[in-house]
Coordinates of C-alpha atoms in Angstrom, one line a residue:
X6 CA -5.6 11.6 26.1
X7 CA -3.1 12.0 23.6
X8 CA -2.6 9.5 20.4
X9 CA 0.5 9.8 17.8
X10 CA 0.7 7.9 14.1
X11 CA 4.1 7.9 13.5
X12 CA 4.6 8.1 9.3
X13 CA 8.2 6.5 9.6
X14 CA 8.2 4.6 6.7
X15 CA 7.9 5.4 3.4
X16 CA 4.8 7.1 1.8
X17 CA 2.4 4.4 0.7
X18 CA 1.9 3.5 3.0
X19 CA 0.5 7.1 4.7
X20 CA -2.4 7.1 2.7
X21 CA -3.6 4.0 4.6
X22 CA -3.1 5.8 8.2
X23 CA -3.8 8.7 7.6
X24 CA -7.4 8.6 7.1
X25 CA -8.1 6.7 10.6
X26 CA -5.9 10.1 12.0
X27 CA -7.9 12.5 10.4
X28 CA -11.5 10.9 12.3
X29 CA -10.6 10.1 14.9
X30 CA -9.6 13.8 15.8
X31 CA -13.0 15.2 13.7
X32 CA -14.6 12.7 15.8
X33 CA -13.2 13.2 18.6
X34 CA -12.3 15.7 19.9
X35 CA -11.4 14.6 23.6
X36 CA -8.6 13.5 22.5
X37 CA -5.5 15.1 20.8
X38 CA -4.2 13.4 17.3
X39 CA -0.6 13.8 16.9
X40 CA 1.1 12.9 13.1
X41 CA 4.4 13.2 12.9
X42 CA 6.9 12.2 10.0
X43 CA 11.2 12.3 9.9
X44 CA 11.3 14.6 7.5
X45 CA 9.9 18.1 6.0
X46 CA 8.9 16.4 2.9
X47 CA 6.5 13.5 4.4
X48 CA 4.8 15.8 6.4
X49 CA 4.3 18.6 4.0
X50 CA 2.5 15.4 2.0
X51 CA 0.1 14.0 5.5
X52 CA -0.6 18.2 5.1
X53 CA -1.2 18.6 1.8
X54 CA -4.0 15.6 2.5
X55 CA -5.5 16.5 5.7
X56 CA -6.2 19.7 3.8
X57 CA -9.1 17.7 1.8
X58 CA -10.6 16.5 5.6
X59 CA -11.1 20.1 6.5
X60 CA -12.9 19.2 9.7
X61 CA -9.8 17.6 11.2
X62 CA -7.9 19.1 14.2
X63 CA -4.5 16.9 14.4
X64 CA -1.6 18.8 15.2
X65 CA 1.5 17.8 13.1
X66 CA 5.4 17.1 14.1
X67 CA 8.8 16.6 12.7
X68 CA 10.4 14.0 14.8
X69 CA 13.6 15.1 16.9
X70 CA 15.9 13.9 14.7
X71 CA 19.4 15.5 14.3
X72 CA 18.9 18.3 10.8
X73 CA 21.8 15.3 9.3
X74 CA 20.3 12.0 9.4
X75 CA 16.9 14.2 8.5
X76 CA 18.0 15.7 5.4
X77 CA 20.4 12.1 4.6
X78 CA 16.5 10.8 4.4
X79 CA 16.0 13.6 1.6
X80 CA 18.8 13.0 -0.7
X81 CA 19.1 9.7 0.0
X82 CA 15.7 8.2 -0.1
X83 CA 14.7 6.0 3.5
X84 CA 16.9 2.4 5.2
X85 CA 15.3 0.8 7.9
X86 CA 18.4 2.1 9.8
X87 CA 17.1 5.0 9.0
X88 CA 13.8 4.5 10.6
X89 CA 15.3 3.0 13.7
X90 CA 17.8 5.5 14.7
X91 CA 14.9 8.3 14.3
X92 CA 12.1 5.8 16.2
X93 CA 15.4 5.5 18.6
X94 CA 16.6 9.7 18.8
X95 CA 12.7 10.2 19.1
X96 CA 12.3 7.8 22.0
X97 CA 11.6 9.8 25.0
X98 CA 8.5 12.3 22.9
X99 CA 7.0 8.8 22.5
X100 CA 6.6 8.0 26.0
X101 CA 3.9 10.8 26.1
X102 CA 1.8 9.3 24.3
X103 CA -1.5 7.3 25.8
X104 CA -1.3 5.1 21.8
X105 CA 1.0 5.0 18.8
X106 CA -0.3 3.5 15.5
X107 CA 1.2 2.3 12.7
X108 CA 0.8 1.7 9.6
X109 CA 3.8 -0.4 10.1
X110 CA 5.7 -3.2 12.0
X111 CA 9.5 -1.5 12.7
X112 CA 8.2 0.9 15.5
X113 CA 7.7 -2.0 17.7
X114 CA 11.5 -1.1 18.2
X115 CA 10.2 1.4 20.8
X116 CA 9.8 -1.9 23.2
X117 CA 13.2 -2.2 23.6
X118 CA 14.1 1.1 23.5
X119 CA 12.5 1.8 26.6
X120 CA 8.9 3.1 25.4
X121 CA 6.6 0.8 27.0
X122 CA 3.9 2.1 28.3
X123 CA 1.8 3.1 25.0
X124 CA -0.6 1.1 24.1
X125 CA 0.6 -0.4 20.6
X126 CA -2.0 -0.3 17.7
X127 CA -1.4 -1.1 13.9
X128 CA -3.5 -0.4 10.8
X129 CA -2.0 -2.1 8.3
X130 CA -1.4 -1.6 4.9
X131 CA -2.3 -3.3 1.8
X132 CA -4.7 -7.0 1.8
X133 CA -2.3 -9.2 -0.2
X134 CA -1.6 -13.1 0.5
X135 CA 1.8 -13.5 1.0
X136 CA 2.9 -14.6 3.8
X137 CA 4.8 -11.4 5.4
X138 CA 2.0 -10.1 5.6
X139 CA 0.7 -12.3 8.8
X140 CA 3.8 -12.4 10.2
X141 CA 3.8 -13.8 14.0
X142 CA 5.8 -10.4 15.1
X143 CA 2.4 -8.7 14.7
X144 CA 1.1 -11.0 17.5
X145 CA 3.0 -8.4 19.3
X146 CA 0.5 -5.2 18.8
X147 CA -2.6 -4.3 21.3
X148 CA -4.8 -4.0 18.8
X149 CA -4.9 -4.4 15.0
X150 CA -6.9 -3.5 12.5
X151 CA -7.8 -6.4 9.8
X152 CA -9.0 -5.2 6.0
X153 CA -12.1 -8.5 6.3
X154 CA -12.1 -11.9 6.6
X155 CA -9.9 -13.4 4.4
X156 CA -7.3 -11.6 6.3
X157 CA -9.3 -12.2 9.7
X158 CA -9.1 -15.9 9.1
X159 CA -5.9 -15.9 8.6
X160 CA -4.8 -14.3 11.6
X161 CA -7.0 -15.7 13.5
X162 CA -6.0 -18.9 12.5
X163 CA -2.0 -18.4 13.5
X164 CA -2.7 -17.0 16.7
X165 CA -2.4 -13.4 15.3
X166 CA -5.1 -11.9 16.1
X167 CA -8.1 -12.8 19.3
X168 CA -10.9 -11.2 20.1
X169 CA -11.8 -8.4 21.5
X170 CA -7.7 -6.9 20.0
X171 CA -9.0 -6.4 16.5
X172 CA -11.7 -4.9 14.1
X173 CA -11.6 -5.8 11.3
X174 CA -14.0 -3.6 8.7
X175 CA -11.6 -1.1 7.7
X176 CA -9.3 -0.5 4.9
X177 CA -8.5 3.9 5.2
X178 CA -7.1 4.2 2.0
X179 CA -10.2 3.8 -0.1
X180 CA -11.3 7.3 1.7
X181 CA -8.8 9.5 1.3
X182 CA -8.5 8.2 -2.1
X183 CA -12.4 8.6 -2.9
X184 CA -12.2 12.0 -1.6
X185 CA -8.6 12.3 -4.1
X186 CA -10.3 12.0 -7.7
X187 CA -13.7 13.0 -7.2
X188 CA -13.7 14.4 -10.6
X189 CA -10.2 12.2 -11.9
X190 CA -9.4 13.2 -15.4
X191 CA -8.7 10.9 -17.8
X192 CA -5.2 9.5 -18.2
X193 CA -4.9 9.5 -21.8
X194 CA -6.4 11.3 -24.7
X195 CA -8.1 8.4 -27.0
X196 CA -9.8 5.7 -26.4
X197 CA -8.0 2.2 -26.6
X198 CA -7.6 0.2 -23.5
X199 CA -5.2 0.5 -20.9
X200 CA -2.6 -2.1 -19.6
X201 CA -1.3 -1.7 -15.7
X202 CA 2.0 -2.8 -15.8
X203 CA 2.8 -3.1 -11.3
X204 CA 5.8 -5.5 -10.7
X205 CA 6.9 -6.3 -7.0
X206 CA 9.9 -3.7 -5.6
X207 CA 11.1 -7.9 -4.1
X208 CA 13.9 -9.8 -6.3
X209 CA 12.2 -12.9 -5.7
X210 CA 8.7 -12.9 -6.2
X211 CA 9.4 -9.9 -9.0
X212 CA 8.5 -9.8 -12.8
X213 CA 10.9 -6.9 -13.0
X214 CA 14.5 -8.4 -13.6
X215 CA 12.8 -11.1 -15.5
X216 CA 10.8 -9.3 -17.8
X217 CA 10.2 -6.0 -17.3
X218 CA 12.6 -4.2 -20.0
X219 CA 11.7 -6.8 -22.6
X220 CA 7.4 -6.2 -21.7
X221 CA 8.6 -2.2 -22.0
X222 CA 10.0 -2.9 -25.7
X223 CA 7.7 -4.6 -26.1
X224 CA 4.9 -2.0 -25.1
X225 CA 6.1 0.8 -26.9
X226 CA 6.5 -1.0 -30.1
X227 CA 3.0 -2.3 -30.9
X228 CA -0.4 0.5 -30.4
X229 CA -3.4 -1.0 -29.7
X230 CA -2.9 -0.1 -25.8
X231 CA -1.9 2.6 -23.6
X232 CA 0.3 1.2 -21.0
X233 CA 0.7 2.1 -17.5
X234 CA 4.3 1.7 -15.9
X235 CA 4.0 1.7 -12.4
X236 CA 5.4 -0.7 -10.0
X237 CA 5.2 -1.4 -6.8
X238 CA 7.0 2.1 -4.5
X239 CA 9.7 0.2 -3.3
X240 CA 10.7 -1.0 -6.9
X241 CA 13.3 2.1 -6.5
X242 CA 13.3 3.0 -3.3
X243 CA 16.6 2.8 -3.2
X244 CA 18.0 3.8 -6.5
X245 CA 15.3 7.2 -8.0
X246 CA 18.0 7.8 -10.3
X247 CA 18.1 4.4 -12.3
X248 CA 14.1 5.4 -11.9
X249 CA 14.4 8.8 -13.2
X250 CA 16.3 7.3 -16.2
X251 CA 14.1 5.2 -17.1
X252 CA 11.8 7.0 -17.9
X253 CA 13.4 9.5 -19.6
X254 CA 14.6 6.1 -22.5
X255 CA 10.5 6.3 -23.4
X256 CA 9.3 10.3 -22.6
X257 CA 9.2 10.0 -26.2
X258 CA 6.0 7.7 -26.8
X259 CA 3.2 8.4 -25.7
X260 CA 0.8 6.0 -24.8
X261 CA 3.7 4.7 -22.4
X262 CA 2.9 6.9 -18.5
X263 CA 6.6 5.8 -16.7
X264 CA 6.1 6.3 -13.1
X265 CA 9.2 5.0 -10.9
X266 CA 7.2 6.2 -8.1
X267 CA 5.3 9.9 -7.9
X268 CA 2.1 10.5 -6.1
X269 CA 0.5 9.2 -8.6
X270 CA 1.4 5.0 -7.9
X271 CA 0.6 5.2 -4.8
X272 CA -3.0 7.3 -4.2
X273 CA -5.0 4.6 -7.0
X274 CA -4.3 6.8 -10.0
X275 CA -3.5 4.0 -12.8
X276 CA -5.5 1.4 -10.1
X277 CA -8.8 3.1 -10.8
X278 CA -7.3 5.0 -14.6
X279 CA -6.5 0.5 -16.8
X280 CA -8.2 -1.3 -18.1
X281 CA -6.5 -4.5 -17.4
X282 CA -4.0 -5.7 -14.0
X283 CA -0.5 -6.7 -15.7
X284 CA 1.3 -8.1 -12.7
X285 CA 2.9 -10.8 -9.6
X286 CA 2.7 -10.5 -6.5
X287 CA 1.7 -6.9 -5.6
X288 CA -1.1 -6.5 -3.3
X289 CA -2.0 -3.2 -5.6
X290 CA -4.3 -5.9 -7.8
X291 CA -6.5 -5.9 -4.2
X292 CA -7.1 -2.8 -4.9
X293 CA -7.8 -2.8 -8.4
X294 CA -10.4 -5.5 -8.1
X295 CA -13.1 -3.4 -6.4
X296 CA -14.1 -3.2 -9.5
X297 CA -13.3 -5.5 -11.5
X298 CA -11.5 -6.7 -14.1
X299 CA -9.2 -8.3 -16.2
X300 CA -5.6 -9.8 -14.6
X301 CA -2.6 -11.2 -16.6
X302 CA -0.2 -12.7 -13.6
X303 CA 3.7 -13.2 -14.3
X304 CA 5.2 -16.9 -12.9
X305 CA 8.7 -15.3 -13.5
X306 CA 9.8 -17.5 -10.8
X307 CA 8.7 -20.8 -11.6
X308 CA 6.3 -20.8 -8.9
X309 CA 4.4 -23.5 -7.2
X310 CA 1.1 -21.5 -7.1
X311 CA -1.4 -23.5 -7.4
X312 CA -3.9 -24.0 -3.7
X313 CA -0.7 -22.1 -2.4
X314 CA -2.5 -19.0 0.1
X315 CA 0.3 -16.7 -0.9
X316 CA -0.5 -16.5 -4.5
X317 CA -4.5 -16.4 -4.1
X318 CA -4.9 -13.6 -6.1
X319 CA -3.6 -15.5 -9.3
X320 CA -6.5 -17.1 -9.3
X321 CA -8.1 -13.9 -10.6
X322 CA -6.9 -14.1 -14.4
X323 CA -4.6 -16.6 -16.6
X324 CA -1.5 -17.2 -15.1
X325 CA 1.5 -17.2 -18.0
X326 CA 6.0 -18.3 -17.5
X327 CA 6.1 -16.6 -21.4
X328 CA 6.4 -12.7 -21.9
X329 CA 7.0 -14.7 -25.8
X330 CA 4.4 -13.0 -27.3
X331 CA 2.5 -10.8 -25.0
X332 CA 0.7 -9.4 -27.7
X333 CA -1.9 -13.7 -28.2
X334 CA -1.7 -13.4 -23.0
X335 CA -3.0 -10.0 -23.5
X336 CA -5.7 -10.5 -25.5
X337 CA -6.2 -14.3 -23.6
X338 CA -7.0 -12.0 -20.6
X339 CA -9.4 -9.9 -22.2
X340 CA -11.1 -12.9 -23.2
X341 CA -11.6 -15.0 -20.5
X342 CA -11.7 -13.0 -18.3
X343 CA -16.3 -13.7 -18.1
X344 CA -14.6 -17.4 -16.4
X345 CA -13.0 -15.5 -13.6
X346 CA -15.5 -12.5 -13.0
X347 CA -17.5 -13.5 -9.9
X348 CA -14.4 -15.2 -7.8
X349 CA -13.5 -11.4 -8.1
X350 CA -16.0 -10.6 -7.3
X351 CA -16.1 -12.7 -4.0
X352 CA -12.1 -11.1 -3.6
X353 CA -13.3 -8.3 -3.6
X354 CA -15.7 -8.6 -0.2
X355 CA -13.8 -11.5 1.1
X356 CA -10.5 -9.6 1.4
X357 CA -12.2 -5.9 2.2
X358 CA -16.5 -6.0 3.2
X359 CA -16.8 -3.7 1.2
X360 CA -16.1 -1.7 -2.7
X361 CA -15.7 1.3 -1.9
X362 CA -18.1 2.9 -1.9
X363 CA -19.0 3.8 2.0
X364 CA -15.8 5.3 4.8
X365 CA -14.6 2.8 7.2
X366 CA -12.0 4.9 8.1
X367 CA -14.6 6.5 11.0
X368 CA -15.5 3.0 12.6
X369 CA -12.1 2.5 13.2
X370 CA -11.3 5.2 14.8
X371 CA -14.0 4.5 17.1
X372 CA -12.7 0.7 17.6
X373 CA -9.7 2.2 18.5
X374 CA -11.1 5.2 21.4
X375 CA -13.1 2.3 22.7
X376 CA -9.8 0.3 23.1
X377 CA -7.8 2.7 24.3
X378 CA -10.9 4.3 27.4
X379 CA -12.1 0.0 27.9
X380 CA -7.9 0.0 28.8
X381 CA -7.5 2.8 30.3

């Protein structure tokens, strides 16, 4: 049996699918496991991460697209059109597998491109509360992985999953992060508390346009906190020059890290190294919660969030729509954390069913293989 894990989206999704491929290869040597990418740089990232799993025997493939398209993606970033073109030009390649296992949903378009025989399996890539994580098109997958009861309950209620065709209890990114950060170094050389500012990339939800630059200017002036500005990887996805310019603007501030999209912005270096989470709706707050700590949420768009399941994460700390006095709001978040501690603990257990201490990718790999063997 041959299966493939295409990594055709942004690099932050790689960490959610790759550990499952590596575990499947190690645990099921009778299965030929391939990992496929659109660009050489993405493939090299996957190879470098796979080095943490020396027991695996994955085959790495560059998808058969034109060099012009490959160069454009490398030079200009990945657009939806490029992903669709990559799938279209690789459709013959994909027909050679029994299963296509992906962290995104664009690959479902292969069904409309004549690739109908392989089973389509979804690993997911995050555990946030926004409605997009529970979209109806996910029903088109033959098998899905869900991280915990919170996601399972909403997907069952929405008719996205059905018993026997999903596996619960997987957040493979934690497996990889544990191996990567076994000897993590401190991010700053002082003992100040560290604030992580992590705005989302979708403008109608994000605090970046309305509040972000003012917050960075405040953080640059103050001397109470270390600060990491590491937005969602896609905030500057289509304008990396803007992100790099922002980085240069603050490079002389020793207590401020500006990271518009490096490897460290996607591998939990910052969520593990911060003392307070400041953000809006990014699912990274769920990863931050693996170790309960203070949170402060920014309601930049007057969202009617209370009792809205799409904003469940906003129950984990204070919510403010005013940053006139950010220092006061941050102090309040630290001082009131005890009120939210039990809510945070329950949120983690409902979201992940794990505290990140035990690997979950092995069981996911086994579940997928079992499903494929029964389906065959």
